[in-house]
Short mmCIF file of C-alpha atoms in Angstrom, two decimals:
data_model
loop_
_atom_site.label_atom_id
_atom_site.label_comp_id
_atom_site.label_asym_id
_atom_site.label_seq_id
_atom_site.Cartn_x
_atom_site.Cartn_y
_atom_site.Cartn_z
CA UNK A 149 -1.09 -17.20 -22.25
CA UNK A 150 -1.19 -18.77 -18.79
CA UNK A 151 1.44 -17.25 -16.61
CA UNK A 152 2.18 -18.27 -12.75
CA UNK A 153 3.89 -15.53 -10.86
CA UNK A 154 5.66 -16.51 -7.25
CA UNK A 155 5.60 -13.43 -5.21
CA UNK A 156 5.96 -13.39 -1.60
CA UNK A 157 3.83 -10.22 -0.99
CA UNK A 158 0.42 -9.90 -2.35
CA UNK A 159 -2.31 -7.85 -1.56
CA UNK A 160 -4.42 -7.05 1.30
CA UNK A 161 -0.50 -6.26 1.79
CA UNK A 162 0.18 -2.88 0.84
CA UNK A 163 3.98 -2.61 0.21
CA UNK A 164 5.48 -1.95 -2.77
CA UNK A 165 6.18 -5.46 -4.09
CA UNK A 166 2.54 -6.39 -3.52
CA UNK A 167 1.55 -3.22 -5.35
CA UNK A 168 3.60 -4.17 -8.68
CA UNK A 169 2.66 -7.76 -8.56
CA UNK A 170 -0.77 -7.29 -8.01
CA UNK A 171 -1.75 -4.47 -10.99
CA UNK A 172 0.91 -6.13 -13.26
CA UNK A 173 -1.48 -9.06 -12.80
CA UNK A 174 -4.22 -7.06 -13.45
CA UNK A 175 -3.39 -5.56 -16.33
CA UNK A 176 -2.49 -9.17 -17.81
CA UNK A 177 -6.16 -10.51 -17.10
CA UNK A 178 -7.75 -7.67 -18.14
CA UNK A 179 -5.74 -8.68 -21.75
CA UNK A 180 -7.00 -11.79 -21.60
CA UNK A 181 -4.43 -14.05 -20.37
CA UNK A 182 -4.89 -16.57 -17.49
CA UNK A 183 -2.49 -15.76 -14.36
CA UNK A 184 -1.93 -17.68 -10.69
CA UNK A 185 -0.36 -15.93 -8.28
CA UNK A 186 1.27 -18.51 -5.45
CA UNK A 187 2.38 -16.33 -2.02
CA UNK A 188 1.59 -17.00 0.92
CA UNK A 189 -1.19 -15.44 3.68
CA UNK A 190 -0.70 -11.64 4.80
CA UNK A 191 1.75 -10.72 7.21
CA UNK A 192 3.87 -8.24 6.19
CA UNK A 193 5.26 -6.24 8.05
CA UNK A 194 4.14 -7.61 11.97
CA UNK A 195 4.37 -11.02 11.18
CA UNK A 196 0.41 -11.31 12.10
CA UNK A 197 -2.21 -13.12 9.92
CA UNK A 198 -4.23 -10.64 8.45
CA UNK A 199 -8.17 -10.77 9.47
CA UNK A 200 -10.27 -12.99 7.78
CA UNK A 201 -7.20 -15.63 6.58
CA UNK A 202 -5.65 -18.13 8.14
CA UNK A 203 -1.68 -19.87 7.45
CA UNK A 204 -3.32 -22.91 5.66
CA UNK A 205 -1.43 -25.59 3.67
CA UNK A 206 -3.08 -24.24 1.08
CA UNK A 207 -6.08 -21.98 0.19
CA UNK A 208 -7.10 -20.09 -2.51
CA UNK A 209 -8.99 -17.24 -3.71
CA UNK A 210 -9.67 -14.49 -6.68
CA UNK A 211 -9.00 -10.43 -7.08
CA UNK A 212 -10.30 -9.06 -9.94
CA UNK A 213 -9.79 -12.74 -12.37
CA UNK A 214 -6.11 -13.48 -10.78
CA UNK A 215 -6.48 -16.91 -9.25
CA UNK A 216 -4.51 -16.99 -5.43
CA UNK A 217 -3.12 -20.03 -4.15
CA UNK A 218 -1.62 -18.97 -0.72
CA UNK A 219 0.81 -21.72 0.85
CA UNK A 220 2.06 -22.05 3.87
CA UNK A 221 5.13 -20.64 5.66
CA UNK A 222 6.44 -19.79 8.52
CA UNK A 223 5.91 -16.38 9.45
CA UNK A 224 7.88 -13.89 11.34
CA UNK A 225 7.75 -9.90 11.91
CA UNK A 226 9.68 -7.62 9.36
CA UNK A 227 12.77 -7.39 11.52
CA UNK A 228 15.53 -9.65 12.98
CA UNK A 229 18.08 -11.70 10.58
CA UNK A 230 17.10 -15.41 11.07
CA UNK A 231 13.30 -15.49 11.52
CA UNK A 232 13.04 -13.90 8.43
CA UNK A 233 15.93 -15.72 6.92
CA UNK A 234 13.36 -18.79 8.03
CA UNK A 235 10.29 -17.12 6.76
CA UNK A 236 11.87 -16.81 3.44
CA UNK A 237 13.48 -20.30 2.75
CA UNK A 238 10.10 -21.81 4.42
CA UNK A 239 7.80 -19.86 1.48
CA UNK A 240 10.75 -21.37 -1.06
CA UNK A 241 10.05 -24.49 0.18
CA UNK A 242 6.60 -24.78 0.30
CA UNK A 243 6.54 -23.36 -3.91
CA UNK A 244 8.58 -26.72 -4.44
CA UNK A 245 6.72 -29.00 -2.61
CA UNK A 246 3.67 -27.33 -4.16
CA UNK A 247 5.18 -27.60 -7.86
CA UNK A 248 3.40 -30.60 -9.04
CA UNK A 249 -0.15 -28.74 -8.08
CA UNK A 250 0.30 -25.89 -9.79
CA UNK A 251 -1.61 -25.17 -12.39
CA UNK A 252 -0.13 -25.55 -15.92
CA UNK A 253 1.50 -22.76 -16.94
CA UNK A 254 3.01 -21.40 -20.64
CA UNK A 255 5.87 -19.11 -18.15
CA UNK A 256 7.10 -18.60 -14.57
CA UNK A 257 7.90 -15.24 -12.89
CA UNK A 258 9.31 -14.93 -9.75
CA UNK A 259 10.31 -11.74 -8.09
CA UNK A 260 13.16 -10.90 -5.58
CA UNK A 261 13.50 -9.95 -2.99
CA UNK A 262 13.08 -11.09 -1.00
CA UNK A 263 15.83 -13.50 -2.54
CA UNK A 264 14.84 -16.76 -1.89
CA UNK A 265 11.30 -16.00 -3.62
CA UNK A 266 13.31 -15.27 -6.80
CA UNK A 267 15.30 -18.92 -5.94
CA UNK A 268 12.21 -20.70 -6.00
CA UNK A 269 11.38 -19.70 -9.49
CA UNK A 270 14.65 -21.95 -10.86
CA UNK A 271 13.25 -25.39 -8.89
CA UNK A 272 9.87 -24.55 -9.83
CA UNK A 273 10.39 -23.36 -13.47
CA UNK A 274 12.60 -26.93 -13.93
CA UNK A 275 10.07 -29.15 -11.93
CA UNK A 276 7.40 -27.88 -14.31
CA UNK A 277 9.28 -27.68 -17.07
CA UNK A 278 8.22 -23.53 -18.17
CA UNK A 279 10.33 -20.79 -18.85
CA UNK A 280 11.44 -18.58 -16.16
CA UNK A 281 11.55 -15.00 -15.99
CA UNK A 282 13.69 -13.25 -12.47
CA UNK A 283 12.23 -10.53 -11.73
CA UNK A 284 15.16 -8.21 -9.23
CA UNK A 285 13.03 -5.21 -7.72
CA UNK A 286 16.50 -4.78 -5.36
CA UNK A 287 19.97 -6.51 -5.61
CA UNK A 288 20.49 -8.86 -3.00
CA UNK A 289 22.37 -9.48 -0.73
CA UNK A 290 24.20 -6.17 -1.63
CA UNK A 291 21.17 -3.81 -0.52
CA UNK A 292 21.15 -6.20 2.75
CA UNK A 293 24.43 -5.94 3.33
CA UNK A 294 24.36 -1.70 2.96
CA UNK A 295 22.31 -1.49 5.55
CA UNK A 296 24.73 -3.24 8.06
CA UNK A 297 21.78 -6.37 7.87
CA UNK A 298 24.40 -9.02 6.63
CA UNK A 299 27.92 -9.18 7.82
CA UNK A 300 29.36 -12.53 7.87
CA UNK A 301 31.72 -12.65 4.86
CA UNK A 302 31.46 -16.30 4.33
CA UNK A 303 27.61 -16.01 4.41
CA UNK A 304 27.48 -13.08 1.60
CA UNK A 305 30.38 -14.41 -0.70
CA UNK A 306 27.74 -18.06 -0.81
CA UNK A 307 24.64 -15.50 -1.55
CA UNK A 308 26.63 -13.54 -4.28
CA UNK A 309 27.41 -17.05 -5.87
CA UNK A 310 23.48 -18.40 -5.29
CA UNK A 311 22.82 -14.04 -7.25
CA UNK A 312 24.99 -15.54 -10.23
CA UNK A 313 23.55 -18.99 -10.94
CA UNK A 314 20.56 -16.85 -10.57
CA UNK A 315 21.14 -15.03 -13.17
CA UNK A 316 23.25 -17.64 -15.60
CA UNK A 317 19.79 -19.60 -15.31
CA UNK A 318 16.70 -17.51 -15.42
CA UNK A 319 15.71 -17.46 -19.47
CA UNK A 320 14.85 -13.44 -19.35
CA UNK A 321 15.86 -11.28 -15.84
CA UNK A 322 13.43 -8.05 -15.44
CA UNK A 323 15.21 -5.21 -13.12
CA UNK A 324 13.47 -1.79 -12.73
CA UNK A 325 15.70 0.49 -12.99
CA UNK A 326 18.84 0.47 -15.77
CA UNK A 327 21.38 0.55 -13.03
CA UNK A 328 20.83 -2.62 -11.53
CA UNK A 329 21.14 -3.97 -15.34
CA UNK A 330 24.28 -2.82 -15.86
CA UNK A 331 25.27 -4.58 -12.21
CA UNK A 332 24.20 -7.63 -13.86
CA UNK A 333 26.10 -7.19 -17.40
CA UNK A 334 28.94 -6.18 -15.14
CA UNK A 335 28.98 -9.86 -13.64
CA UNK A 336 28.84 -11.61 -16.75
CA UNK A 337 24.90 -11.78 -17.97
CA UNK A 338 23.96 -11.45 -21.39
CA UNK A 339 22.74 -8.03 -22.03
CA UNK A 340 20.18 -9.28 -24.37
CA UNK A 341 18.00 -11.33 -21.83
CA UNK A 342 17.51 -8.33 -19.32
CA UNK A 343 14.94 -6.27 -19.90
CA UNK A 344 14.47 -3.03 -17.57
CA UNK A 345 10.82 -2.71 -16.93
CA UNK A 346 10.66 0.05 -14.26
CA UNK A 347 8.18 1.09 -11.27
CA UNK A 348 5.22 3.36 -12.17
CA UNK A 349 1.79 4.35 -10.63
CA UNK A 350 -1.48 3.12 -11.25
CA UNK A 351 -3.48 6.39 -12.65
CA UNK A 352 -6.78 5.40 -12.04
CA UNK A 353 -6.08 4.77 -8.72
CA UNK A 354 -3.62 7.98 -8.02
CA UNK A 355 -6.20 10.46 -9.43
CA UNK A 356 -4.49 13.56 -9.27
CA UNK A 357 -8.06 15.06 -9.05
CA UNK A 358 -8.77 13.60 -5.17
CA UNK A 359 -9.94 15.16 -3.02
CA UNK A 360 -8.85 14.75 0.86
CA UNK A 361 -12.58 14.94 2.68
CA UNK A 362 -11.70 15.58 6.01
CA UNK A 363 -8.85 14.43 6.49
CA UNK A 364 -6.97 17.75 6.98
CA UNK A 365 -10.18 18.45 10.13
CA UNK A 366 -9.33 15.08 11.19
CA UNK A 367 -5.55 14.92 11.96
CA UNK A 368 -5.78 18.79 12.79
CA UNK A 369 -3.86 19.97 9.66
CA UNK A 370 -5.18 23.17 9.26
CA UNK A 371 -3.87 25.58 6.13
CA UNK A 372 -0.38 24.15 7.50
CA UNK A 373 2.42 22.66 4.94
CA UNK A 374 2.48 19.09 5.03
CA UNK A 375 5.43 17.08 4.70
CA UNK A 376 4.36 13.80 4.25
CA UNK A 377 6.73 10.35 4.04
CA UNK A 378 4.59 7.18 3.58
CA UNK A 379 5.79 4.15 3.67
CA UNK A 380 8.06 1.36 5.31
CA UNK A 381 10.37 2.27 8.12
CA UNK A 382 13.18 -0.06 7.76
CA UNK A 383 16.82 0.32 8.17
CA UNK A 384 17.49 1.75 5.02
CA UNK A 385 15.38 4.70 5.51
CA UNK A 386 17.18 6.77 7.92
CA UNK A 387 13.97 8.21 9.51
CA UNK A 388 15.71 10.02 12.13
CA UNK A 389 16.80 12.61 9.57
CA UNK A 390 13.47 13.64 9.46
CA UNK A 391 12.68 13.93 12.84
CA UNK A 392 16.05 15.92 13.19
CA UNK A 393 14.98 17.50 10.14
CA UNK A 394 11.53 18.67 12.21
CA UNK A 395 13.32 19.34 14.90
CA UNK A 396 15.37 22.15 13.23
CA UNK A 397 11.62 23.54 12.21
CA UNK A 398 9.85 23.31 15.51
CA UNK A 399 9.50 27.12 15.47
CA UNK A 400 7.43 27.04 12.58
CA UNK A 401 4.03 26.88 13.30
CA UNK A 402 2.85 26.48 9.36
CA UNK A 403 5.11 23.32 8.75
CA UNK A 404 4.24 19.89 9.89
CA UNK A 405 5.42 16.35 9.34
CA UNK A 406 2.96 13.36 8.47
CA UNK A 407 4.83 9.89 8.65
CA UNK A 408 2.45 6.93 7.69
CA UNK A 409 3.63 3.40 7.42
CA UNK A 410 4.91 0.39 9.35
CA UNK A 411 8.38 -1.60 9.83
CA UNK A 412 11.16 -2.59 11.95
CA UNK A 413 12.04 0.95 13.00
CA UNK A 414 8.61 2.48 13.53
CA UNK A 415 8.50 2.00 17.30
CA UNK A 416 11.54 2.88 18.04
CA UNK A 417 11.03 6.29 15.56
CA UNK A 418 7.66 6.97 17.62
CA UNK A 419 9.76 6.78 21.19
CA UNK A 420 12.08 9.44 19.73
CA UNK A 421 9.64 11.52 18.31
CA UNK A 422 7.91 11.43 21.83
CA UNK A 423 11.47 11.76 23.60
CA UNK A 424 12.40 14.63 21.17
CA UNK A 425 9.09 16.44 21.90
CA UNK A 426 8.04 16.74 18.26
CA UNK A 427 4.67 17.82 18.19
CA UNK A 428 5.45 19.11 14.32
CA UNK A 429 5.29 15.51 13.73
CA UNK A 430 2.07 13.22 13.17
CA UNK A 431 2.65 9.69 12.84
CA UNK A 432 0.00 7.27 11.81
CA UNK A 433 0.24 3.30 11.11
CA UNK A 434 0.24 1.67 7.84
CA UNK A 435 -3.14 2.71 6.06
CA UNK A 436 -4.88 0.07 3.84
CA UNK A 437 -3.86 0.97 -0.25
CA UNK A 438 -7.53 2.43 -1.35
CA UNK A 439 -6.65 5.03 1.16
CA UNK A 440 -3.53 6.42 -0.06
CA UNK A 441 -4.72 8.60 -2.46
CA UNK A 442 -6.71 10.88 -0.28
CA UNK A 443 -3.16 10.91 2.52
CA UNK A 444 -1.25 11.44 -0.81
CA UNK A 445 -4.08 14.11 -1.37
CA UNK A 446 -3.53 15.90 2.30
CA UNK A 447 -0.23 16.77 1.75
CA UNK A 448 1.83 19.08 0.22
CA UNK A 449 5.00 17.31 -0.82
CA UNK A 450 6.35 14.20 0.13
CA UNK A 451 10.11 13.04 1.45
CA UNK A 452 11.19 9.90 -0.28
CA UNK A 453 15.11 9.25 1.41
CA UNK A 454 17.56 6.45 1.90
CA UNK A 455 20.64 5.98 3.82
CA UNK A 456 23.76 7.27 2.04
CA UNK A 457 25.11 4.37 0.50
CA UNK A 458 26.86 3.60 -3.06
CA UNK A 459 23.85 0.73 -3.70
CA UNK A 460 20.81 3.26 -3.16
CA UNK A 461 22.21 5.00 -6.16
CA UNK A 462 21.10 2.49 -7.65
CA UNK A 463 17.24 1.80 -7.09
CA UNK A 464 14.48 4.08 -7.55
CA UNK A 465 11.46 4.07 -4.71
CA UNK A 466 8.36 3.37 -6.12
CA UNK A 467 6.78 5.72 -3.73
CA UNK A 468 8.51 8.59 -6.21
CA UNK A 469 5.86 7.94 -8.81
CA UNK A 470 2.49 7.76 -6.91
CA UNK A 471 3.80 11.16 -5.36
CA UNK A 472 4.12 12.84 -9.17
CA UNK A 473 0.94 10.54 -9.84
CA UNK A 474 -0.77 13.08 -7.44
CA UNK A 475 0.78 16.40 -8.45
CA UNK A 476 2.95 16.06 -5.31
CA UNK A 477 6.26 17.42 -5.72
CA UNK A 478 9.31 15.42 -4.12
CA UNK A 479 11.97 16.15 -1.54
CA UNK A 480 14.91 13.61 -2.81
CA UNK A 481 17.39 12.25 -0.05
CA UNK A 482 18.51 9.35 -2.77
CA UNK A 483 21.17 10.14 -5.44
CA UNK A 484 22.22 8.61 -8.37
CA UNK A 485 19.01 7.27 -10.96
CA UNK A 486 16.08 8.65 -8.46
CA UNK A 487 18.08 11.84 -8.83
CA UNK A 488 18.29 11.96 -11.87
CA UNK A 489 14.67 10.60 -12.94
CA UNK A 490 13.86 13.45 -10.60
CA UNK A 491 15.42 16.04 -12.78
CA UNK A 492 13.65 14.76 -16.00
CA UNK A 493 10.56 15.42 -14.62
CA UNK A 494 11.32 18.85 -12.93
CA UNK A 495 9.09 17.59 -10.59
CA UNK A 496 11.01 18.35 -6.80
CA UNK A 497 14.29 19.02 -5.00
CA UNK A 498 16.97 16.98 -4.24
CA UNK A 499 19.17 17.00 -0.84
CA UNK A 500 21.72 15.17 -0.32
CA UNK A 501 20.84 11.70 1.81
CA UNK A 502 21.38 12.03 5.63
CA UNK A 503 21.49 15.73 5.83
CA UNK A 504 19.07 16.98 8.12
CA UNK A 505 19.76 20.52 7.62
CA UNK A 506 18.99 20.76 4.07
CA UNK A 507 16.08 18.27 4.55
CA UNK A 508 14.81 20.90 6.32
CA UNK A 509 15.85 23.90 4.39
CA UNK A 510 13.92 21.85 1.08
CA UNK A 511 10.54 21.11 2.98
CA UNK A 512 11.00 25.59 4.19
CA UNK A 513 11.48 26.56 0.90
CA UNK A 514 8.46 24.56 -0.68
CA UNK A 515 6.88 25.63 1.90
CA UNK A 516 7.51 29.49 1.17
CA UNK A 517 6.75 29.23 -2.38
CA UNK A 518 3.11 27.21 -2.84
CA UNK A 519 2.77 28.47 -6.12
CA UNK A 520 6.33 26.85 -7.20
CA UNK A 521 5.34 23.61 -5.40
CA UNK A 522 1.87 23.34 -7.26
CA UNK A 523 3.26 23.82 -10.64
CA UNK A 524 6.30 20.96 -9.45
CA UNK A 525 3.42 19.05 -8.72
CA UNK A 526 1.37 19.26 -12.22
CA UNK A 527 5.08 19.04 -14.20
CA UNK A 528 5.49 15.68 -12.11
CA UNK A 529 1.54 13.83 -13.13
CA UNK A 530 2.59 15.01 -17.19
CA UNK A 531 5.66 13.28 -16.69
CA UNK A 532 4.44 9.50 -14.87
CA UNK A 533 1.32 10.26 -17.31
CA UNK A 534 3.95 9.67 -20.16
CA UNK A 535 6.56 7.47 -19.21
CA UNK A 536 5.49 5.24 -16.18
CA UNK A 537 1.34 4.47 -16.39
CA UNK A 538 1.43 1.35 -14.79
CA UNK A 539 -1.28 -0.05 -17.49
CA UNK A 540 1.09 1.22 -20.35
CA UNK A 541 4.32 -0.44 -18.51
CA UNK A 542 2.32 -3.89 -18.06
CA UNK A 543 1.70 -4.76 -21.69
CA UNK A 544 5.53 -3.93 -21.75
CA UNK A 545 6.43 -6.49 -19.66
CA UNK A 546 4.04 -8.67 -21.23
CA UNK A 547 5.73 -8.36 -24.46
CA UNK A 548 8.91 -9.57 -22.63
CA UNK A 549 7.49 -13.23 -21.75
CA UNK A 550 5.33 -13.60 -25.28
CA UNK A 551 8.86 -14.89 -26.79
CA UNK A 552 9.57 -17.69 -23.92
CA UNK A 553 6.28 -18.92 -24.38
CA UNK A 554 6.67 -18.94 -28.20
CA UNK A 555 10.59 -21.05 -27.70
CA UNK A 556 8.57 -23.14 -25.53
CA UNK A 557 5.82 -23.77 -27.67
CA UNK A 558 8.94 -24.73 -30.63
CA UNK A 559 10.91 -27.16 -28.09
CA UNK A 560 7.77 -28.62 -27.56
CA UNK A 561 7.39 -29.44 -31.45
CA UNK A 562 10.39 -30.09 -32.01
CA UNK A 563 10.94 -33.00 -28.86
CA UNK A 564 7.81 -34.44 -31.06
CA UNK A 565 9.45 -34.71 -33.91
CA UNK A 566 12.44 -36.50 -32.46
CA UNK A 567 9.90 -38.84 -30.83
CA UNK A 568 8.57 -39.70 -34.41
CA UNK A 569 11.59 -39.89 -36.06
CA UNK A 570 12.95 -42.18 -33.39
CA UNK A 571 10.14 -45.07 -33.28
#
């Protein structure tokens, strides 16, 4: 099958929606199918060209038999409302002006957010005629608006109508987690076109078995009880809970924080650490993806939170499986499916989002029972072992766009034998 897949984010980026694409991808090469990724070149999240590409009208290039066709946009830092708002509709437009180029194609993915990513997948699925599958890794605008990103009313209400036709058009939408799909049969979508194919971890790469060399010598670790959160620091993520959390612990020598990513809060979050004299807390930039597992490896548990809002009840961070990927139990500050994913696996503690104090009291109590913690930890890598192997989720999701090839293949044969009857 020959699928092209519209994704904004791609690796050498190394968020989360580069992540999925990318080993999805994988997995569907390594089956034998044919698959073009379009995106654009590496920015995220500085809004700076990655070294070694350039923002060409168009260049391509391979990873591991997925052919990369990388289009132009405009590009813009992971922050502010209307460069990005730019950034986006430029990389939608430059996916329809491509369209004719494209390689043939038997189905379409396209993934949102960001949103207008996901758009382009309706112009380019018609233009070329293919099936289209929506892939919704967040619901937008609502998750935009949550975090105080969006307010003018007039502006949302036209982006909740664009999430509808959306939704009315794509031929199968793929959510990961089940709440988001019953958001969508709440607004009027056919139940049986959504198919929930959720996050997971790539095992071969999250060996539970790595070691972390020397990093512990390097960043001055010691026998101490690591804390780590890795990943983006947005808006959503309420960072500052942490560092109040740390705060609180400051007494304890044996307890330190780790915080490793990048985003539109990270500078500020470093000036606070600094102005809060935190020297519990380590902070290092965004780390390149064949890293992780040895960081993952140097700590002891890891803090996956969100802002207290109604919508975050409704997502599950990826991060939450390469932590229980590495026998790394989790301290929860999101409620609603992550909690209660988190349960199933008896794999960590929850807290409730935005509370500082028993943020703190969590990462204390792990950190008084090690024993407790490890066994977490080897409950958690069972548990992603045998419900979210990223390999084992793929041919899942596969089996999703095998039909819309096959009604495609039957339109087809059946437009030809109008054709005949007609001359």
């Amino acid at each position: 099958m020959r699928i092209l897949f519209l994704s904004h984010y791609f690796p050498p980026e190394v968020n989360a929606p580069a992540s999925r694409t990318f080993e999805h991808c994988r997995e569907w090469v390594r089956a034998g199918h044919e698959v073009t990724v379009v995106t654009c070149a590496p920015n995220h999240p500085r809004g700076v060209l990655y070294p070694g590409y350039a923002n060409r009208l168009w260049q391509e290039e391979r990873r591991d038999g997925i052919r990369i066709i990388r289009l132009w946009t405009f590009i813009a830092a992971n922050e502010g409302f209307a460069l990005r708002t730019l950034n986006y509709v430029s990389f939608m437009i430059a996916c329809i002006v491509a369209a004719p180029r494209l390689p043939k194609a038997d189905v379409l993915l396209s993934t949102s957010p960001q949103f207008f990513n996901g758009l382009a997948g309706y112009f380019v699925s018609r233009l070329r005629r293919v099936p289209w599958a929506l892939e919704i890794r967040d619901l937008w605008p609502e998750s935009i608006v949550a975090v105080g990103g969006l307010r003018n009313r007039r502006v949302i209400a036209l982006l909740e109508r664009i999430e509808s036709f959306a939704y009315r058009k794509a031929d199968r939408i793929v959510p990961v987690t089940d709440a988001f799909k019953r958001h969508m049969v709440a607004r009027g979508v056919d139940a049986q076109k959504i198919a929930v194919i959720k996050n997971g971890a790539d095992m071969r790469l999250f060996d539970s078995g790595t070691a972390p060399g020397n990093l512990r010598r390097e960043l001055a670790l010691g026998e101490r009880f690591v804390a780590g959160y890795f990943g983006t620091h947005g808006m959503a993520h309420r960072l500052d809970v942490v560092l109040q959390a740390a705060a609180l612990l400051r007494a304890r020598s044996d307890i330190v924080f780790l915080l490793v990513g990048d985003g539109a809060e990270r500078a500020r979050l470093v000036a606070l650490r600094d102005s809060m004299g935190l020297e519990n807390v380590l902070m290092l930039e965004q780390q390149p993806k064949q890293s992780m597992p040895k960081l993952w490896a140097t700590i002891d548990a890891s803090l996956v939170v969100l802002q207290r809002s109604p919508i975050f009840k409704t997502v599950i961070p990826s991060k939450i499986f390469e932590s229980l990927a590495m026998e790394r139990p989790v301290i929860l500050g999101v409620d609603g499916e992550s909690r209660e994913l988190l349960q199933d696996a008896e794999a960590g503690v929850y807290v409730e989002p935005e509370n500082a104090e028993a943020l703190a009291a969590a990462v204390a109590g792990l950190a008084a029972d090690r024993a407790g913690s490890a066994a977490m930890g080897k409950r958690g890598r069972r548990f992603v072992e045998e419900h979210f192997d990223r390999a084992v989720l793929a041919r899942r999701y596969l089996e999703q766009l095998i039909p819309l090839r096959e009604a495609r293949a039957t339109r087809a044969a059946e437009r030809v034998q109008r054709e005949a009857a007609s001359r």
